[in-house]
mmCIF file of C-alpha atoms in Angstrom:
data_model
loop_
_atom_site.group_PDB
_atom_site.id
_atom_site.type_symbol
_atom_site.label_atom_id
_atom_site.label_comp_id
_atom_site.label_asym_id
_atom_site.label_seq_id
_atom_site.Cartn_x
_atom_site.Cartn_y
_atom_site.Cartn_z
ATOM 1 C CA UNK A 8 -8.934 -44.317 -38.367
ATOM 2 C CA UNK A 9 -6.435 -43.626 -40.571
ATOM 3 C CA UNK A 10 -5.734 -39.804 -41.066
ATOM 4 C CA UNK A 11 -3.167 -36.483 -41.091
ATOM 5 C CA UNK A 12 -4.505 -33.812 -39.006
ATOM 6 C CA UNK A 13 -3.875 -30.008 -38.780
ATOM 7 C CA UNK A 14 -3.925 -27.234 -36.354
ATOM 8 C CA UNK A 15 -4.815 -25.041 -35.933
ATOM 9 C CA UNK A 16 -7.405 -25.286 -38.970
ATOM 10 C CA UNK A 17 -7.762 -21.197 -39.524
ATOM 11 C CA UNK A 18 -4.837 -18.646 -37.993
ATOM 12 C CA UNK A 19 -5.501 -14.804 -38.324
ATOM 13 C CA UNK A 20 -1.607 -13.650 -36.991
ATOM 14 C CA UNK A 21 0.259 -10.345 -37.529
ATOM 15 C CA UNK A 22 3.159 -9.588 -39.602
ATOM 16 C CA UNK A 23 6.688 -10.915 -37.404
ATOM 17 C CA UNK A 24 4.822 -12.951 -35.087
ATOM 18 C CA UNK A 25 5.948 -16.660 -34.909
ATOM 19 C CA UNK A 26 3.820 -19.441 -35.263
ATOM 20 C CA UNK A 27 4.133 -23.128 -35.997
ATOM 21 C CA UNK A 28 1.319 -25.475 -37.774
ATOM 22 C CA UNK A 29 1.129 -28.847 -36.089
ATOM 23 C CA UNK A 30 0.603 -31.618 -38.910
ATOM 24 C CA UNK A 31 0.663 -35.348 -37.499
ATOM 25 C CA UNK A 32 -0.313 -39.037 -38.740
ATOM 26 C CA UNK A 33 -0.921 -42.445 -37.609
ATOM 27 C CA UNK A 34 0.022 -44.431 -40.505
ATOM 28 C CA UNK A 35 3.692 -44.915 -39.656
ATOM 29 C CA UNK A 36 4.609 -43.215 -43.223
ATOM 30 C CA UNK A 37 8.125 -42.264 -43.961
ATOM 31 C CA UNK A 38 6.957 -39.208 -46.122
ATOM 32 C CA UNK A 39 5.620 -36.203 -45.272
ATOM 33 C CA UNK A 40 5.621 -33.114 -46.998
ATOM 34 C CA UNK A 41 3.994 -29.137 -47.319
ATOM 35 C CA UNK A 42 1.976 -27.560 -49.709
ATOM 36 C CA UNK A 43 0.326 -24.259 -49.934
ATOM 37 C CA UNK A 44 -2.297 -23.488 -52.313
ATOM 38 C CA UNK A 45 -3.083 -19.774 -53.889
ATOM 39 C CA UNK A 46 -5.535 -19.468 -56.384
ATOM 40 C CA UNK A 47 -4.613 -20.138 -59.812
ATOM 41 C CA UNK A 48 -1.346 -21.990 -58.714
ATOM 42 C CA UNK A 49 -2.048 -24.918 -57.371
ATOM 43 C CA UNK A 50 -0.276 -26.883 -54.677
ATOM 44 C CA UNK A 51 3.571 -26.093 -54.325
ATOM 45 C CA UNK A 52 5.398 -27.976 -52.172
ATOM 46 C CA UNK A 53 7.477 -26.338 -49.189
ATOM 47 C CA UNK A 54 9.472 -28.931 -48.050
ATOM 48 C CA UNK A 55 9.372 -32.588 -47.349
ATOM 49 C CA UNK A 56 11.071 -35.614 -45.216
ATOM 50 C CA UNK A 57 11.849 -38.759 -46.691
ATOM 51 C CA UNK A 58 12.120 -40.159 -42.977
ATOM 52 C CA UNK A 59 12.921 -39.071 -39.433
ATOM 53 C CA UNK A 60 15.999 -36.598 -39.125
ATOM 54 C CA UNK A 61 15.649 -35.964 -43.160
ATOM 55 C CA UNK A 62 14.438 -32.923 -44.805
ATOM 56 C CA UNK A 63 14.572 -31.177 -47.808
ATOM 57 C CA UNK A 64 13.398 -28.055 -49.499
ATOM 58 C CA UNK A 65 10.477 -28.001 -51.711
ATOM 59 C CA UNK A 66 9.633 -25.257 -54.428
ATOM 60 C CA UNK A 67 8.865 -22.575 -51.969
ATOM 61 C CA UNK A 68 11.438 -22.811 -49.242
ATOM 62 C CA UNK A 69 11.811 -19.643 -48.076
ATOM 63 C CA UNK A 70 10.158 -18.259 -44.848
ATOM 64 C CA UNK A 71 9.703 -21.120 -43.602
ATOM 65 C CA UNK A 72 11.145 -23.868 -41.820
ATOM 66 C CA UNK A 73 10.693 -27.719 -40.333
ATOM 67 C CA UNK A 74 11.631 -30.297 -38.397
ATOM 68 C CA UNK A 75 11.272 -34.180 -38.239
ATOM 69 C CA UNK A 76 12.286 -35.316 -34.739
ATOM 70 C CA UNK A 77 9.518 -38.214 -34.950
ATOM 71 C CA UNK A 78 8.517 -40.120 -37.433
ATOM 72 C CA UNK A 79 4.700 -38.924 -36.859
ATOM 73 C CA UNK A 80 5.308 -35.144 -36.543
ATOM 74 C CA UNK A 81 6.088 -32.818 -39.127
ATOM 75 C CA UNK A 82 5.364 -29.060 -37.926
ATOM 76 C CA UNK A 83 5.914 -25.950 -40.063
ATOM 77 C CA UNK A 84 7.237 -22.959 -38.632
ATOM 78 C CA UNK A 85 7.082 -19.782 -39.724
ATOM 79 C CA UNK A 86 9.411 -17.393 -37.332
ATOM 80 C CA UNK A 87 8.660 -14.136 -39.050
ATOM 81 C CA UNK A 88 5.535 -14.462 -40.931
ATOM 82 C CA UNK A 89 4.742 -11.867 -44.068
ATOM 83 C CA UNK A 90 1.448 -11.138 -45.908
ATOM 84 C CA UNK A 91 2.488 -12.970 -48.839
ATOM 85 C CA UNK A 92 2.874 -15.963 -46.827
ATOM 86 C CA UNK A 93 -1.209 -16.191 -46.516
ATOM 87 C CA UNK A 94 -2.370 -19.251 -47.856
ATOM 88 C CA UNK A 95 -4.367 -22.338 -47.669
ATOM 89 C CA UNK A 96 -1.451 -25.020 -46.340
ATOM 90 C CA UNK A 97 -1.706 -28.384 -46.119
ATOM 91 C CA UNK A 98 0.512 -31.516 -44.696
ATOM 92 C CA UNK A 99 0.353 -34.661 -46.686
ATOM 93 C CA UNK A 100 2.426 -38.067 -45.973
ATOM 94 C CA UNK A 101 2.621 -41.069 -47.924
ATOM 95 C CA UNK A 102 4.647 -44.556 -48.073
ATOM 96 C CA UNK A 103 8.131 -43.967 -49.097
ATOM 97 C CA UNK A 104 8.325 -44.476 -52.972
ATOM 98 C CA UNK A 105 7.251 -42.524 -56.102
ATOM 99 C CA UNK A 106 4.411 -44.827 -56.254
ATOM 100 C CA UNK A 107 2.472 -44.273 -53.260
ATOM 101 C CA UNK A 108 -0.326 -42.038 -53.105
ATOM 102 C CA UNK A 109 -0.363 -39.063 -50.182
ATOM 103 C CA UNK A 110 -2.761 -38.567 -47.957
ATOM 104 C CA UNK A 111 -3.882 -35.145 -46.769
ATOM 105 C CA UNK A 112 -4.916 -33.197 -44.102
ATOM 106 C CA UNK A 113 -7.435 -31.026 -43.680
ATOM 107 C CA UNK A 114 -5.532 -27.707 -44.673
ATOM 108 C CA UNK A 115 -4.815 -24.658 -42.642
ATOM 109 C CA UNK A 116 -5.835 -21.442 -43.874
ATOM 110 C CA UNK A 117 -3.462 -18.885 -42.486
ATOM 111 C CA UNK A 118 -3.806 -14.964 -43.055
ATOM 112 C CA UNK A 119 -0.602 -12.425 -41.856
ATOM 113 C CA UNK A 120 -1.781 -9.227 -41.532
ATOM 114 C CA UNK B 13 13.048 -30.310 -62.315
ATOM 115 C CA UNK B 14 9.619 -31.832 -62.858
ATOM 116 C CA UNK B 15 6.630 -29.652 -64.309
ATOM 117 C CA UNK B 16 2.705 -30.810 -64.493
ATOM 118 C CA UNK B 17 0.680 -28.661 -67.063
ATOM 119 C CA UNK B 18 -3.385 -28.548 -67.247
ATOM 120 C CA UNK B 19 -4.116 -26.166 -69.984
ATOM 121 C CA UNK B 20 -7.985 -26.426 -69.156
ATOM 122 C CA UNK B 21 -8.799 -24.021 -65.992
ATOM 123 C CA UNK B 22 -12.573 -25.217 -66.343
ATOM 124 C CA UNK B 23 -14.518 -27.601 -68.216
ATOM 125 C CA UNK B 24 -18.376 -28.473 -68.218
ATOM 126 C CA UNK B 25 -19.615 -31.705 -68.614
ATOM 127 C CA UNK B 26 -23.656 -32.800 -68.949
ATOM 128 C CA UNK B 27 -24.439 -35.412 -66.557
ATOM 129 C CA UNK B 28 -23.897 -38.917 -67.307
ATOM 130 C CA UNK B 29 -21.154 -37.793 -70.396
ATOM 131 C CA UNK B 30 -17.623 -38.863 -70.247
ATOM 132 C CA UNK B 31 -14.904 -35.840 -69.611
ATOM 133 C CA UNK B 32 -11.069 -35.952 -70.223
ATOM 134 C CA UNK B 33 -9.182 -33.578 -68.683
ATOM 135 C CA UNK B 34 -5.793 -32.941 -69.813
ATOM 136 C CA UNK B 35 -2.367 -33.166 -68.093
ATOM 137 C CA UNK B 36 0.833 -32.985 -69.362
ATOM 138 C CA UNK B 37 4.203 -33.216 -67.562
ATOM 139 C CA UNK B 38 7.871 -33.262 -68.063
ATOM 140 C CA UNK B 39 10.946 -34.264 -66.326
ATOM 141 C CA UNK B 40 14.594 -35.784 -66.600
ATOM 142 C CA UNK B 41 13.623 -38.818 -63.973
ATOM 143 C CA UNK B 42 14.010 -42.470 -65.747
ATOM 144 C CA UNK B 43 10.923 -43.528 -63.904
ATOM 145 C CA UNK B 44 8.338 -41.702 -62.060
ATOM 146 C CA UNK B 45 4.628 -41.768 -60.468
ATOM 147 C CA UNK B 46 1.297 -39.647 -61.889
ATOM 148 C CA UNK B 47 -1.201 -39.110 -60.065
ATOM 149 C CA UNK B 48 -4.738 -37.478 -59.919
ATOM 150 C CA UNK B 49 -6.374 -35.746 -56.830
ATOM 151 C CA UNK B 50 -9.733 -34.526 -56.788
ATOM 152 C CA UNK B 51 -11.005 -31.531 -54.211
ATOM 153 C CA UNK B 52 -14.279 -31.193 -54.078
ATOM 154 C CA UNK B 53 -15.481 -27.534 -52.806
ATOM 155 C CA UNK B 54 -15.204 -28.208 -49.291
ATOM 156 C CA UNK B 55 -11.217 -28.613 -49.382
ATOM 157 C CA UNK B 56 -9.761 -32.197 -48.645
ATOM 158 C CA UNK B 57 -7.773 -33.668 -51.180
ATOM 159 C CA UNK B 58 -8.745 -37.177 -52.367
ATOM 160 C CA UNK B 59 -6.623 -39.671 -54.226
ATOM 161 C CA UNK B 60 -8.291 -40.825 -57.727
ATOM 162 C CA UNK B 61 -5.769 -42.931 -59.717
ATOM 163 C CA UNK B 62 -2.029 -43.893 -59.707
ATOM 164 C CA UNK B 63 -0.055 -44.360 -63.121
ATOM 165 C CA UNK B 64 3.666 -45.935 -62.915
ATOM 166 C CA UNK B 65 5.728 -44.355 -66.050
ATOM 167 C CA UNK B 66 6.869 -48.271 -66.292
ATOM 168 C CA UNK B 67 3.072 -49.735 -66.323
ATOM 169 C CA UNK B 68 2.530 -50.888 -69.328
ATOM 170 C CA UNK B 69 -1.601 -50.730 -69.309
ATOM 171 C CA UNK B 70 -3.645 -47.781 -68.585
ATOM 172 C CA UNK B 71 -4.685 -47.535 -65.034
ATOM 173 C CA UNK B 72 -8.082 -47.575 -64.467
ATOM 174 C CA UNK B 73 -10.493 -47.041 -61.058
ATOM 175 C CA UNK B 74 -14.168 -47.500 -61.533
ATOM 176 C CA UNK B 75 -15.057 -44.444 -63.387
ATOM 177 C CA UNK B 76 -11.610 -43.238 -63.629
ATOM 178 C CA UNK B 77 -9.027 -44.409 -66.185
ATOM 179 C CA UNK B 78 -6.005 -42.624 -67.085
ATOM 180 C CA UNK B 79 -4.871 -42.535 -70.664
ATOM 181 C CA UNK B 80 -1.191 -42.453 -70.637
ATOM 182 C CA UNK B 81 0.777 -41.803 -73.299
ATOM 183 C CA UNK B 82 4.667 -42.115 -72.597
ATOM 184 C CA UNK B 83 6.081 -40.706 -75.819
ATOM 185 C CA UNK B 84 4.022 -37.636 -75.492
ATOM 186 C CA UNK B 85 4.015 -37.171 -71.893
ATOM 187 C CA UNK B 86 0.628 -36.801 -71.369
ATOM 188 C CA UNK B 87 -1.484 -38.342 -68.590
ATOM 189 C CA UNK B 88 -5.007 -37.190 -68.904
ATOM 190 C CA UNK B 89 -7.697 -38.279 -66.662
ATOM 191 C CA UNK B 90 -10.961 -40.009 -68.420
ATOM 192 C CA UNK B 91 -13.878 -39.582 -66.303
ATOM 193 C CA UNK B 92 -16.983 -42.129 -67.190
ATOM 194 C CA UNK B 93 -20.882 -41.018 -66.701
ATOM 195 C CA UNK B 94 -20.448 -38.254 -65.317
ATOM 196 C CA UNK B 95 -22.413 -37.465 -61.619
ATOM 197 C CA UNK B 96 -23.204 -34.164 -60.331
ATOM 198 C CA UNK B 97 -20.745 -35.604 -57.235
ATOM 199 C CA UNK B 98 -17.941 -34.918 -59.542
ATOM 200 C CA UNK B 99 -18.387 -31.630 -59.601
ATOM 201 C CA UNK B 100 -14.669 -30.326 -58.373
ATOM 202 C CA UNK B 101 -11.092 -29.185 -58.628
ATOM 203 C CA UNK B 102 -8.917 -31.893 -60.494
ATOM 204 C CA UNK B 103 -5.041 -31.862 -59.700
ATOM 205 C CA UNK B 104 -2.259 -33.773 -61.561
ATOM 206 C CA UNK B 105 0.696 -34.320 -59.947
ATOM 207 C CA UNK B 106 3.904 -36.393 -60.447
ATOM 208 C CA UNK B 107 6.518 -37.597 -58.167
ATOM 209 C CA UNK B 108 10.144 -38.056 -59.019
ATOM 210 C CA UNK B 109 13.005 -40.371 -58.666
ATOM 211 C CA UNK B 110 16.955 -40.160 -58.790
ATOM 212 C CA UNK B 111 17.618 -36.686 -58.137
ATOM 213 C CA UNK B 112 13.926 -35.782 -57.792
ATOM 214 C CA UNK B 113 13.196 -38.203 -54.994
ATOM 215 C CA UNK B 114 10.752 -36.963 -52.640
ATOM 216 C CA UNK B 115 10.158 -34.086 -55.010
ATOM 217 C CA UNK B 116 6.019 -33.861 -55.461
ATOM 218 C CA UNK B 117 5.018 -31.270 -58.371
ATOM 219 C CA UNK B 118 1.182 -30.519 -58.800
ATOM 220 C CA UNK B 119 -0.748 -28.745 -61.845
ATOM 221 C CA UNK B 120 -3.009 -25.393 -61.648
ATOM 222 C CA UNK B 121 -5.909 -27.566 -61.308
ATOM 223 C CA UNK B 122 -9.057 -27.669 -63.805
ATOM 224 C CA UNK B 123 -12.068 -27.052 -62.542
ATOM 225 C CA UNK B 124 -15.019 -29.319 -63.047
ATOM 226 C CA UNK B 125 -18.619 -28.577 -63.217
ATOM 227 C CA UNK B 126 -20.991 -31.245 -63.998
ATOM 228 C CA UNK B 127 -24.415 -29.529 -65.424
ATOM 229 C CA UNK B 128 -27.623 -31.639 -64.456
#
């Protein structure tokens, strides 16, 4: 089955403590990408990867970071997490191309206390 | 930059009506994709409808058509007979070329609520 999946789904952390979402897919897509949603505000993307070894910031770049080491794996690290970084995050990937529709995962809802 | 405005943070429908729900977007890109997501209250994000900025016709899937109009940058999302089913979030969201490549830019979101 095609699909992107998330983990962990739900993370309850404390302020400064490092953790890194796991988003992978099966689909052999060149794109991936990050979003978090807050209410009111939509998605706004974080950062994406046009392919392996290529990233690029997003809208809302800072306090976090990525990596693309394989083409399936896109993680999303946050090395000194704040309460304003609680959110509902999801990884998405897609064909390369502005044409191609993305396909989500499941979302991680994250709370920093 | 690329920007995707839905002025409508909730609409009702009656069952079996048609709904349009507005989206309108801007950006410097020559050509670009718009596209509309739906998420339904238990969270995933599913595709609805693709419109190229070059297509020429209105993109249309099943229920969903998208009435595009170029000149006024507008991409609104026509939803046919309405089913209690569609009862959701509705995103629009655009993705870029050129200097925007591999930029994706989503709307607030309308809400949806289809009244039996």
């Amino acid at each position: 089955e095609a699909q992107v999946t998330q983990n962990p789904r739900y993370l309850i952390t404390v302020t400064g403590k490092k953790l890194t979402v796991t988003c992978s897919q099966n689909m052999n897509h060149e794109y991936m990408s990050w979003y978090r949603q807050d209410p009111g505000l939509g998605l706004r993307q974080i950062y994406y990867s046009m392919n392996v070894e290529v990233t690029d910031k997003g809208d809302v770049p800072e306090g976090y970071k990525v990596s693309r080491k394989e083409k399936r794996n896109f993680p999303l690290i946050l090395e000194s997490p704040s309460p304003n970084q609680t959110s509902l995050y999801f990884c998405a990937s897609s064909r390369g191309g502005m044409s191609y529709e993305q396909y989500f995962g499941p979302g991680t809802r994250l709370t920093v206390t | 930059a690329q920007k995707i405005t839905q002025t409508q943070p909730g609409m009702f429908v009656q069952e079996k009506e048609a709904v349009t729900l507005d989206c309108t977007y801007d950006t410097s890109d020559p050509s670009y994709g718009l596209f509309w997501y739906k998420q339904p209250s238990s969270g995933e994000m599913i595709f609805l409808i693709y419109q190229g900025s070059y297509d020429q016709q209105n993109a249309t899937e099943g229920r969903y058509s998208l009435n595009f109009q170029k000149a006024r940058k507008s991409a609104n999302l026509v939803i046919s007979a309405s089913q209690l089913g569609d009862s959701a979030m509705y995103f629009c969201a655009m993705r870029g070329t050129n200097t925007n490549a591999g930029k994706s830019t989503f709307g607030d979101g309308t809400t949806l609520t289809v009244k039996p």
